[in-house]
XYZ file of C-alpha atoms in Angstrom:
678
model
C -34.949 -0.414 -4.093
C -32.544 -3.256 -3.394
C -32.227 -6.055 -0.886
C -28.419 -6.008 -1.007
C -27.231 -5.592 2.605
C -24.371 -3.391 1.437
C -26.717 -0.904 -0.199
C -28.974 -0.364 2.818
C -28.755 3.026 4.559
C -27.452 3.333 8.109
C -28.520 5.960 10.593
C -25.672 7.255 12.758
C -27.093 9.759 15.205
C -28.618 12.457 12.956
C -26.571 11.379 9.911
C -27.970 8.960 7.324
C -25.218 7.095 5.507
C -26.585 5.982 2.137
C -24.976 2.523 2.178
C -22.766 0.383 4.388
C -19.432 0.861 2.599
C -16.840 3.230 3.966
C -13.223 4.163 3.488
C -11.592 4.059 6.895
C -9.122 6.677 8.001
C -5.781 6.360 6.247
C -3.086 8.724 5.131
C -1.952 8.236 1.528
C 0.640 10.962 2.126
C -0.775 13.324 -0.490
C -0.907 16.560 1.595
C 1.083 19.590 0.512
C 2.559 21.683 3.326
C 0.503 19.557 5.710
C -2.736 20.556 3.998
C -5.270 18.554 1.914
C -4.902 20.492 -1.311
C -6.054 19.638 -4.850
C -4.427 16.223 -5.158
C -5.729 15.071 -1.782
C -9.244 16.324 -2.517
C -9.327 14.703 -5.960
C -8.476 11.332 -4.428
C -11.405 11.443 -1.998
C -13.826 13.093 -4.446
C -13.289 10.297 -6.987
C -14.462 7.721 -4.471
C -17.312 9.921 -3.262
C -18.508 10.363 -6.846
C -18.605 6.580 -7.271
C -20.962 6.160 -4.335
C -19.094 5.313 -1.129
C -21.170 6.421 1.864
C -18.419 7.666 4.155
C -14.828 8.613 3.560
C -12.509 9.148 6.496
C -9.508 11.313 5.833
C -6.130 11.220 7.491
C -4.520 8.351 9.276
C -3.960 10.347 11.338
C -4.099 14.138 11.377
C -1.769 15.530 14.012
C -3.345 17.633 16.756
C -0.156 19.053 18.240
C 3.177 20.518 17.291
C 5.019 17.907 19.359
C 3.337 15.127 17.352
C 5.288 15.561 14.108
C 4.244 13.151 11.353
C 6.843 10.617 10.299
C 5.394 10.748 6.819
C 3.272 13.336 5.044
C 0.160 13.841 7.205
C -2.422 16.578 7.657
C -1.520 19.094 10.363
C -4.790 19.591 12.230
C -3.129 21.877 14.768
C -2.877 24.670 12.194
C -5.811 27.054 11.758
C -5.314 27.128 7.987
C -6.463 23.496 7.791
C -10.078 24.651 8.199
C -10.360 26.149 4.727
C -8.758 23.203 3.009
C -10.884 20.655 4.869
C -14.017 22.683 4.084
C -13.242 22.377 0.366
C -12.744 18.630 0.717
C -15.981 18.212 2.653
C -17.938 20.306 0.159
C -16.641 18.329 -2.816
C -17.573 14.994 -1.220
C -20.914 16.255 0.093
C -21.880 17.147 -3.487
C -22.045 13.401 -4.130
C -23.886 12.498 -0.918
C -20.749 11.200 0.771
C -20.159 11.929 4.444
C -16.693 13.074 5.514
C -14.866 12.537 8.778
C -11.252 12.850 9.857
C -9.103 10.883 12.275
C -7.284 12.962 14.881
C -4.326 11.864 16.962
C -1.317 12.654 19.014
C 1.340 10.156 17.979
C 3.034 10.036 21.354
C 6.138 7.891 20.998
C 5.213 6.777 17.459
C 7.331 9.478 15.851
C 10.842 10.913 16.114
C 12.387 13.787 18.004
C 14.403 14.900 14.956
C 11.306 15.703 12.863
C 9.756 19.134 12.347
C 10.597 21.327 15.373
C 12.860 18.833 17.173
C 10.645 18.729 20.235
C 10.889 15.849 22.715
C 8.700 12.853 22.010
C 6.141 12.373 24.783
C 4.405 9.247 26.060
C 3.015 7.707 29.231
C 6.396 6.124 29.913
C 9.974 5.963 28.689
C 9.691 2.760 26.631
C 10.984 3.120 23.091
C 8.788 2.104 20.164
C 10.831 -0.327 18.020
C 9.396 0.955 14.736
C 10.442 4.590 15.194
C 13.204 4.142 17.767
C 12.618 7.329 19.762
C 12.986 7.362 23.549
C 10.132 9.515 24.878
C 9.891 11.731 27.891
C 7.278 10.704 30.440
C 4.290 13.057 30.232
C 4.030 15.691 32.939
C 0.825 17.281 34.204
C 1.282 20.301 31.952
C 1.840 18.022 28.931
C -1.456 16.283 29.632
C -3.366 19.541 30.047
C -1.799 20.976 26.896
C -2.558 17.905 24.761
C -6.161 17.707 25.965
C -6.604 21.273 24.746
C -4.853 20.400 21.468
C -7.316 17.587 20.788
C -10.277 19.859 21.485
C -8.864 22.661 19.337
C -8.434 20.273 16.420
C -11.946 18.872 16.838
C -13.357 22.386 16.841
C -11.487 23.164 13.629
C -13.006 20.109 11.965
C -16.512 21.115 13.025
C -15.883 24.599 11.654
C -14.763 23.003 8.380
C -18.176 21.388 7.970
C -17.127 17.780 8.480
C -19.695 15.261 9.614
C -17.574 14.010 12.466
C -14.202 12.990 13.826
C -12.546 9.803 14.964
C -9.955 9.648 17.732
C -7.099 7.204 17.088
C -6.248 4.874 19.971
C -4.044 2.069 18.733
C -0.297 2.493 18.842
C -0.581 6.233 19.446
C -0.565 8.360 22.584
C -4.133 7.605 23.590
C -3.600 3.883 24.068
C -0.031 4.358 25.228
C -1.894 5.568 28.319
C -4.191 2.512 28.158
C -1.580 -0.229 27.909
C 0.291 -1.570 30.960
C 3.261 -2.085 28.630
C 3.683 1.626 27.981
C 2.105 3.430 30.940
C 4.564 3.938 33.807
C 2.694 6.886 35.300
C 1.498 7.114 38.851
C -2.119 7.921 39.707
C -4.271 9.579 38.584
C -3.193 8.580 35.030
C -1.413 5.305 35.768
C -2.035 2.074 37.619
C -5.600 0.761 37.376
C -7.500 0.504 34.089
C -9.732 3.346 35.247
C -6.694 5.551 35.788
C -5.147 4.575 32.466
C -8.386 5.541 30.699
C -8.649 8.871 32.501
C -6.704 10.806 29.870
C -8.999 9.500 27.117
C -12.188 10.484 28.871
C -10.812 13.917 29.745
C -9.991 14.411 26.054
C -13.478 13.284 25.018
C -15.154 15.455 27.639
C -13.257 18.542 26.451
C -14.034 17.734 22.817
C -17.733 17.439 23.653
C -17.636 20.708 25.561
C -16.246 22.409 22.452
C -18.202 20.761 19.629
C -21.509 20.072 21.388
C -23.683 17.006 21.631
C -24.694 16.785 17.960
C -21.286 16.544 16.292
C -20.321 12.912 15.646
C -17.337 11.588 17.590
C -15.963 8.057 17.443
C -12.887 6.148 18.540
C -10.765 3.740 16.529
C -9.018 1.576 19.070
C -7.438 -1.767 19.782
C -9.690 -4.163 21.618
C -6.827 -6.597 22.237
C -3.130 -5.800 21.895
C -2.328 -9.483 21.445
C 0.913 -8.973 23.379
C 2.057 -10.612 26.623
C 1.403 -8.125 29.411
C -0.619 -5.829 27.152
C -4.307 -5.105 26.831
C -6.290 -8.338 26.704
C -9.534 -9.210 24.983
C -11.277 -8.811 28.333
C -9.735 -5.349 28.726
C -10.942 -4.476 25.254
C -14.497 -5.513 26.013
C -14.453 -3.457 29.205
C -13.030 -0.419 27.388
C -15.719 -0.818 24.719
C -18.458 -0.841 27.352
C -17.016 2.213 29.086
C -16.767 4.133 25.822
C -20.403 3.385 25.059
C -21.651 4.129 28.565
C -19.773 7.425 28.740
C -22.221 8.974 26.300
C -19.281 10.808 24.771
C -18.871 8.737 21.595
C -21.195 7.732 18.777
C -19.418 4.775 17.222
C -16.640 2.274 17.834
C -14.111 1.380 15.134
C -12.362 -1.783 16.289
C -8.945 -3.217 15.467
C -7.018 -6.073 17.024
C -3.298 -6.185 17.711
C -0.400 -3.764 18.050
C 1.584 -1.682 15.579
C 4.876 -0.962 17.343
C 6.812 -3.413 15.116
C 6.637 -4.237 11.410
C 5.343 -7.685 12.281
C 2.682 -6.319 14.621
C 1.547 -3.723 12.101
C 1.262 -6.423 9.456
C -0.981 -8.520 11.695
C -3.268 -5.532 12.261
C -3.338 -4.709 8.536
C -2.706 -8.078 6.847
C -0.993 -8.298 3.489
C -0.906 -10.687 0.572
C -1.024 -14.357 1.452
C -2.390 -13.712 4.931
C -5.910 -14.611 5.973
C -8.681 -12.328 4.774
C -10.776 -10.488 7.364
C -8.899 -12.086 10.308
C -10.392 -9.748 12.922
C -13.962 -9.568 11.622
C -15.320 -12.063 14.155
C -13.604 -10.166 16.968
C -15.206 -6.909 15.830
C -18.521 -8.772 15.744
C -18.001 -9.805 19.363
C -17.532 -6.170 20.344
C -20.727 -5.200 18.552
C -22.648 -8.065 20.149
C -21.380 -7.131 23.601
C -22.065 -3.408 23.286
C -25.026 -3.235 20.882
C -23.406 -0.032 19.688
C -22.558 1.197 16.144
C -19.428 -0.712 15.174
C -17.100 -0.161 12.226
C -14.149 -2.274 11.154
C -11.617 -2.743 8.372
C -8.745 -5.215 8.013
C -8.152 -6.976 4.701
C -11.797 -7.034 3.722
C -10.809 -6.863 0.087
C -13.780 -8.448 -1.675
C -17.456 -7.571 -1.874
C -18.636 -11.018 -0.755
C -16.811 -10.712 2.577
C -18.038 -7.153 3.059
C -21.606 -8.247 2.355
C -21.276 -11.088 4.864
C -19.979 -8.668 7.512
C -23.166 -6.601 7.233
C -25.660 -9.397 6.592
C -24.438 -11.375 9.605
C -24.749 -8.368 11.887
C -21.062 -8.301 12.756
C -20.681 -4.694 11.599
C -22.778 -1.633 10.928
C -20.286 -0.110 8.463
C -17.588 -2.081 6.669
C -14.308 -0.561 5.577
C -12.795 -1.486 2.204
C -9.950 0.986 2.185
C -7.150 -0.639 0.204
C -9.807 -2.133 -2.054
C -10.956 1.390 -2.910
C -7.381 2.302 -3.745
C -7.387 -0.531 -6.270
C -10.825 0.417 -7.601
C -12.537 3.625 -6.463
C -15.726 2.618 -8.271
C -16.654 -0.422 -6.175
C -20.043 0.933 -5.120
C -20.938 2.071 -8.632
C -20.106 -1.381 -9.995
C -22.177 -3.094 -7.302
C -25.132 -0.866 -8.164
C -24.659 -1.552 -11.885
C -24.499 -5.318 -11.357
C -20.864 -5.400 -12.470
C -19.127 -6.821 -9.412
C -17.133 -9.114 -11.677
C -15.502 -6.035 -13.226
C -14.140 -4.655 -9.942
C -10.383 -4.287 -10.130
C -9.238 -6.565 -7.289
C -7.013 -5.581 -4.408
C -4.244 -8.188 -4.508
C -2.827 -7.361 -1.078
C 0.582 -6.399 -2.457
C 0.587 -3.524 0.042
C 2.627 -1.302 -2.235
C 0.383 1.486 -0.932
C 1.211 1.262 2.767
C 4.769 0.064 2.368
C 5.586 3.162 0.333
C 4.288 5.622 2.899
C 6.235 3.932 5.679
C 9.364 4.553 3.620
C 8.509 8.205 3.137
C 6.777 7.999 -0.243
C 3.212 8.509 -1.402
C 0.736 5.634 -1.478
C 0.237 4.042 -4.880
C -1.714 0.920 -5.780
C 0.460 -1.805 -7.287
C -1.842 -2.055 -10.312
C -3.953 1.093 -10.448
C -1.588 3.950 -11.276
C -4.466 6.453 -11.431
C -4.907 6.262 -7.656
C -3.210 9.287 -6.134
C -2.850 10.762 -9.627
C -6.504 11.655 -10.173
C -5.512 15.117 -11.410
C -3.528 13.638 -14.303
C -4.503 9.974 -14.797
C -7.998 8.654 -15.633
C -9.803 5.891 -13.785
C -12.147 5.740 -16.783
C -10.476 5.967 -20.181
C -12.070 8.210 -22.818
C -12.648 7.194 -26.429
C -10.218 8.450 -29.077
C -11.485 10.555 -31.966
C -9.904 8.259 -34.559
C -9.604 4.478 -34.143
C -6.172 3.039 -34.903
C -4.627 -0.408 -35.137
C -2.363 -1.138 -32.178
C -0.036 -4.134 -32.008
C 1.295 -5.046 -28.571
C 4.190 -7.483 -28.215
C 4.117 -9.153 -24.813
C 1.221 -9.985 -22.502
C 2.766 -9.269 -19.121
C 1.356 -6.510 -16.904
C 2.661 -3.713 -19.142
C 1.424 -5.269 -22.364
C -1.982 -6.172 -20.941
C -2.473 -2.669 -19.568
C -1.478 -1.168 -22.905
C -3.975 -3.453 -24.649
C -6.720 -2.682 -22.119
C -6.338 1.072 -22.354
C -6.009 1.027 -26.147
C -9.176 -1.036 -26.429
C -10.999 1.323 -24.059
C -9.918 4.134 -26.392
C -11.727 2.348 -29.180
C -8.647 1.110 -31.047
C -8.268 -2.258 -32.748
C -5.775 -4.201 -30.621
C -3.732 -7.320 -31.355
C -1.418 -8.846 -28.737
C 1.383 -11.302 -29.506
C 2.679 -13.389 -26.600
C 5.451 -15.980 -26.827
C 4.025 -18.065 -23.976
C 0.803 -19.994 -23.955
C -0.794 -17.777 -21.309
C -0.722 -14.101 -20.348
C 1.197 -12.912 -17.308
C 4.913 -12.674 -17.955
C 6.962 -12.318 -14.773
C 3.791 -12.255 -12.663
C 3.294 -15.953 -13.310
C 6.776 -16.565 -11.976
C 6.101 -14.467 -8.871
C 2.900 -16.422 -8.257
C 4.867 -19.674 -7.998
C 5.158 -18.882 -4.288
C 1.688 -19.817 -2.989
C 1.590 -16.810 -0.694
C 1.912 -14.532 -3.729
C -0.600 -16.347 -5.925
C -2.988 -13.386 -5.617
C -0.701 -11.530 -8.011
C -2.335 -13.521 -10.804
C -5.370 -11.260 -10.388
C -3.282 -8.404 -11.805
C -3.188 -10.450 -14.993
C -6.626 -12.048 -14.776
C -8.516 -8.778 -14.399
C -6.768 -7.198 -17.379
C -7.152 -10.250 -19.559
C -10.882 -10.374 -18.784
C -11.280 -6.679 -19.576
C -9.336 -7.067 -22.822
C -11.419 -10.074 -23.845
C -14.636 -8.214 -23.065
C -13.555 -5.347 -25.329
C -12.534 -7.568 -28.221
C -8.741 -7.534 -27.986
C -7.276 -10.328 -30.122
C -4.549 -12.487 -28.577
C -2.007 -14.594 -30.430
C -0.415 -16.911 -27.870
C 2.615 -19.117 -28.502
C 3.624 -16.413 -30.955
C 7.286 -15.449 -30.729
C 6.842 -12.303 -32.769
C 9.641 -10.772 -34.800
C 9.720 -7.603 -36.859
C 8.133 -9.380 -39.798
C 5.245 -10.587 -37.655
C 4.511 -7.042 -36.519
C 4.883 -5.463 -39.953
C 2.492 -8.013 -41.403
C -0.201 -6.609 -39.090
C 0.227 -3.142 -40.696
C -0.003 -1.322 -37.345
C -0.495 2.368 -36.710
C 1.147 1.926 -33.302
C 3.438 -0.812 -32.008
C 4.115 -1.211 -28.300
C 6.935 -3.493 -27.222
C 6.301 -4.928 -23.759
C 8.561 -7.961 -23.906
C 10.005 -7.564 -20.398
C 13.488 -8.711 -19.537
C 15.615 -11.694 -18.636
C 17.734 -12.239 -15.505
C 21.187 -10.716 -15.564
C 23.747 -12.999 -13.940
C 26.890 -12.158 -15.916
C 28.098 -9.950 -13.101
C 31.235 -11.567 -11.701
C 34.911 -11.127 -12.406
C 35.065 -14.905 -12.711
C 32.565 -17.748 -12.686
C 29.333 -16.203 -13.938
C 28.776 -19.452 -15.822
C 28.735 -21.325 -12.503
C 25.827 -19.441 -10.953
C 22.081 -19.693 -11.507
C 19.375 -17.038 -11.324
C 16.572 -16.726 -8.809
C 14.228 -17.284 -11.752
C 15.879 -20.656 -12.419
C 14.955 -21.745 -8.903
C 11.408 -20.367 -8.962
C 10.585 -21.844 -12.357
C 11.879 -25.252 -11.338
C 14.443 -25.287 -14.154
C 17.192 -25.784 -11.546
C 16.884 -27.925 -8.433
C 17.836 -26.309 -5.114
C 21.216 -27.156 -3.622
C 21.816 -28.206 -0.034
C 24.241 -25.424 0.967
C 23.350 -22.292 -0.954
C 24.594 -18.720 -1.193
C 22.034 -16.283 -2.606
C 23.567 -13.009 -3.711
C 20.830 -10.375 -3.825
C 21.959 -7.258 -5.636
C 18.436 -6.122 -6.514
C 16.704 -6.187 -3.125
C 13.363 -7.324 -4.522
C 11.101 -10.373 -4.288
C 12.851 -13.050 -6.411
C 15.735 -13.529 -3.966
C 13.356 -13.933 -1.030
C 11.116 -16.302 -2.937
C 14.073 -18.399 -4.075
C 15.353 -18.486 -0.501
C 11.993 -19.728 0.762
C 11.820 -22.456 -1.865
C 15.371 -23.620 -1.200
C 15.140 -23.428 2.596
C 11.896 -25.418 2.579
C 13.900 -28.435 1.355
C 15.985 -28.331 4.537
C 18.943 -26.700 2.836
C 21.248 -24.215 4.513
C 20.854 -20.776 2.940
C 22.790 -17.542 3.249
C 21.272 -14.420 1.688
C 23.956 -11.822 1.058
C 23.639 -8.230 -0.130
C 26.060 -5.365 -0.599
C 23.332 -3.023 0.705
C 23.299 -1.967 4.343
C 19.658 -3.039 4.636
C 18.005 -6.293 3.705
C 15.530 -6.507 0.757
C 14.896 -2.732 0.606
C 12.576 -2.988 -2.402
C 10.226 -5.370 -0.594
C 9.693 -2.989 2.350
C 8.581 -3.592 5.913
C 5.059 -4.991 5.943
C 5.479 -7.139 2.836
C 8.744 -8.456 4.261
C 7.012 -9.790 7.379
C 5.570 -13.034 5.931
C 8.904 -13.843 4.269
C 10.835 -13.302 7.479
C 8.416 -15.489 9.405
C 8.997 -18.258 6.917
C 12.759 -17.864 6.583
C 13.559 -17.485 10.281
C 11.998 -20.881 10.929
C 14.625 -22.367 8.590
C 18.410 -22.564 8.457
C 18.790 -19.137 6.873
C 21.435 -16.487 7.528
C 21.185 -12.823 6.473
C 24.416 -10.997 5.637
C 24.584 -7.308 4.707
C 27.408 -5.077 3.380
C 29.235 -7.876 1.543
C 29.353 -8.437 -2.199
C 29.963 -11.484 -4.352
C 33.012 -11.020 -6.577
C 33.894 -14.391 -8.105
C 33.015 -18.085 -8.088
C 35.235 -21.038 -8.979
C 35.007 -24.787 -8.770
C 36.609 -26.557 -5.796
C 36.131 -30.263 -6.370
C 32.437 -31.004 -6.014
C 31.813 -27.643 -4.399
C 31.899 -23.986 -5.383
C 34.223 -21.457 -3.789
C 32.660 -18.002 -3.630
C 34.978 -15.041 -3.112
C 33.360 -12.070 -1.417
C 34.500 -8.531 -0.722
C 33.098 -5.245 0.495
C 32.425 -1.806 -0.905
C 34.070 -0.520 2.257
C 37.325 -2.053 1.040
C 40.308 -3.924 2.373
C 38.647 -7.229 3.236
C 38.136 -10.559 1.486
C 36.440 -13.756 2.565
C 35.302 -17.029 1.070
C 32.228 -19.242 1.222
C 32.303 -22.932 0.295
C 28.842 -23.951 -0.991
C 27.289 -26.254 -3.542
C 25.106 -23.633 -5.269
C 25.284 -19.887 -5.904
C 22.092 -18.038 -6.845
C 22.273 -14.487 -8.167
C 19.438 -11.950 -8.182
C 20.534 -8.817 -9.968
C 17.458 -7.685 -11.838
C 16.757 -8.114 -15.513
C 18.137 -6.778 -18.759
C 15.637 -5.711 -21.442
C 14.524 -8.305 -23.963
C 14.499 -5.686 -26.690
C 15.744 -7.159 -29.981
C 12.384 -6.708 -31.678
C 12.264 -3.062 -30.622
C 15.600 -2.276 -32.231
C 14.671 -4.282 -35.335
C 11.513 -2.188 -35.718
C 13.085 1.228 -35.061
C 14.142 1.949 -38.665
C 10.593 1.390 -39.940
C 8.932 3.589 -37.287
C 7.981 7.226 -37.657
C 9.340 8.296 -34.291
C 12.381 6.015 -34.105
C 11.093 4.816 -30.736
C 11.529 8.280 -29.230
C 9.223 9.380 -26.435
C 8.553 13.064 -25.859
C 8.848 13.112 -22.069
C 7.430 16.609 -21.736
C 4.294 15.555 -23.611
C 4.101 12.304 -21.645
C 4.198 14.069 -18.295
C 1.833 16.819 -19.417
C -0.716 14.336 -20.790
C -0.399 15.285 -24.436
C -0.305 12.838 -27.387
C 3.065 11.740 -28.730
C 3.885 13.565 -31.957
C 7.617 12.982 -32.499
C 8.382 12.597 -36.213
C 11.929 11.526 -37.025
C 11.184 9.465 -40.116
C 8.400 10.839 -42.374
C 8.389 7.554 -44.288
C 7.825 5.574 -41.094
C 4.781 3.317 -41.144
C 3.887 3.395 -37.436
C 4.716 4.856 -34.046
C 6.940 2.637 -31.903
C 7.165 2.577 -28.126
C 8.505 0.227 -25.490
C 7.355 0.049 -21.906
C 7.958 -1.786 -18.634
C 11.010 -3.977 -18.165
C 11.630 -3.903 -21.905
C 13.043 -0.457 -21.082
C 14.707 -1.133 -17.724
C 14.172 -3.367 -14.702
C 11.629 -1.725 -12.407
C 8.403 -3.095 -10.920
C 4.797 -3.896 -11.778
C 3.512 -0.460 -10.848
C 6.060 1.250 -13.083
C 5.223 -1.063 -15.974
C 1.477 -0.450 -15.709
C 1.964 3.290 -15.220
C 4.141 3.352 -18.351
C 1.272 1.815 -20.291
C -1.546 3.957 -18.899
C 0.070 7.343 -19.326
C 1.313 6.554 -22.815
C -1.761 4.856 -24.244
C -4.455 7.057 -22.676
C -3.492 9.744 -25.215
C -3.111 7.551 -28.315
């Protein structure tokens, strides 16, 4: 027995949920052929095994052929989905975890050139900025067809043994009917709020007719579009009351805002540096007004906030979805009294940003998420303990040390700086990105708990490592900025790191040449522009900051657009020379035949890093494998057994940016998949 509000059961209709923590509907883009096969099931089963009460799959599963996913979603309009969903439900039910799925018709939130190239349909002709498709206005036969599609999909999910479904009504077809901004229809489906809700209630009525009164049905919807001319808070309260009073739904899952633009989506699902739980009070108002089961999730990334949401009566079930991507074992750690060991969600949003660019969702610092079939969330002990020396205490080095220690090895880490963190400490110089320090802090705490020894202010060389007599040496020394990139004048430019570290003061008229497309250029621009300087950010790419991606770009754009900042694409920096007290920057284009100049007082270059790898090459001759990695073994999850030098004293590996400039996820993944088999 426990008095923890989060661990109290909740009765939803006939279903008893064993605690108050849930994973809200989301699509990590793991389906294969539109089906939740082994990888998808393993992802949900891992979290079910750890104790979450309810997992909601799909965000969202498509109910109709003319609702083609814009990334890899479940296709609920196919009969074959029943068998796959039944397997998923059975695997989660084994651990006492309820399973639901979110169903939708995307309406205009897709593209006509996907899947079968069918016209996009909506309640009006207005284009959605995010996906840029101009829809046809729904006809009577479209409405009748889609109502049947929803009911067919719901029936499939009941047949699959799921505990319930959730209908999606924010940014998709359902609330495209609701909103005055998107509904241009005449009566009976346009005009008054009652008319605009008619489609929804006809869908719900048909679903109920098919699945019966006992099957659980809920709606996830916007209670306030937060847009001029859109659905207001008052509209949302009225919609909430009508949903409850209809008798057709069993729970409300409330969001606030709109998702038709990157900025709007980011406000609905806030990212790093934005306020935690910004819509929790609003969801609480809905619950207070309706006295009806209310769920909610939006940047509730820590257990304390989740506990408050339940204890204060604002919610009946609290969603910690991205938090469970960072650590699937949140509930198990709460039960064990180990909340301090929960791997924190740092809001980097690598997960969602990737899927909106057509990739699969990965956590910025838990590479086992989405790779449950090949990567462990819990690391097994090795048969034989070994001595492992790690050089560098950035994300890659700390992860290598953590995993090696979990394997039972003796681990020593040398770090040239006085603190762990590497490039992460530089990234955290921007206050909005200070949460990134938790990537370091969590690993350092885990390493300390397991007895890893750290030697700080230790600029290790080959002799330092050899004196430790290691069985394995892992070089995780990262890289240094590469600015020697110009035909002339590389000595006249500074790096983005120089600005962020404070080693170089910002100029007053600055050209930032971003040839990497990642965070340092943006962060340098923010720091410089905040002084009142004029800033131009230039890239040879045809898109701006492509490695940062849409949702994570939003806070930067909000900051930069308030300043004197210009964004220039498709031009490249070629040379810099002095011109009196100024600098003359010569620029050209990959498209050829043009040349221009910029007269500024500072040029900042962001072109990634080059490996800081001297110690690796100094150690190669003494190693048994010559630094070679057997990629086939690495990918297959087998130990490294390359032997190039029988007299070698140790295995040698390098990981992260000490190999090549990539990102935090790549560095940590390097470490996990290498060291888990040592």
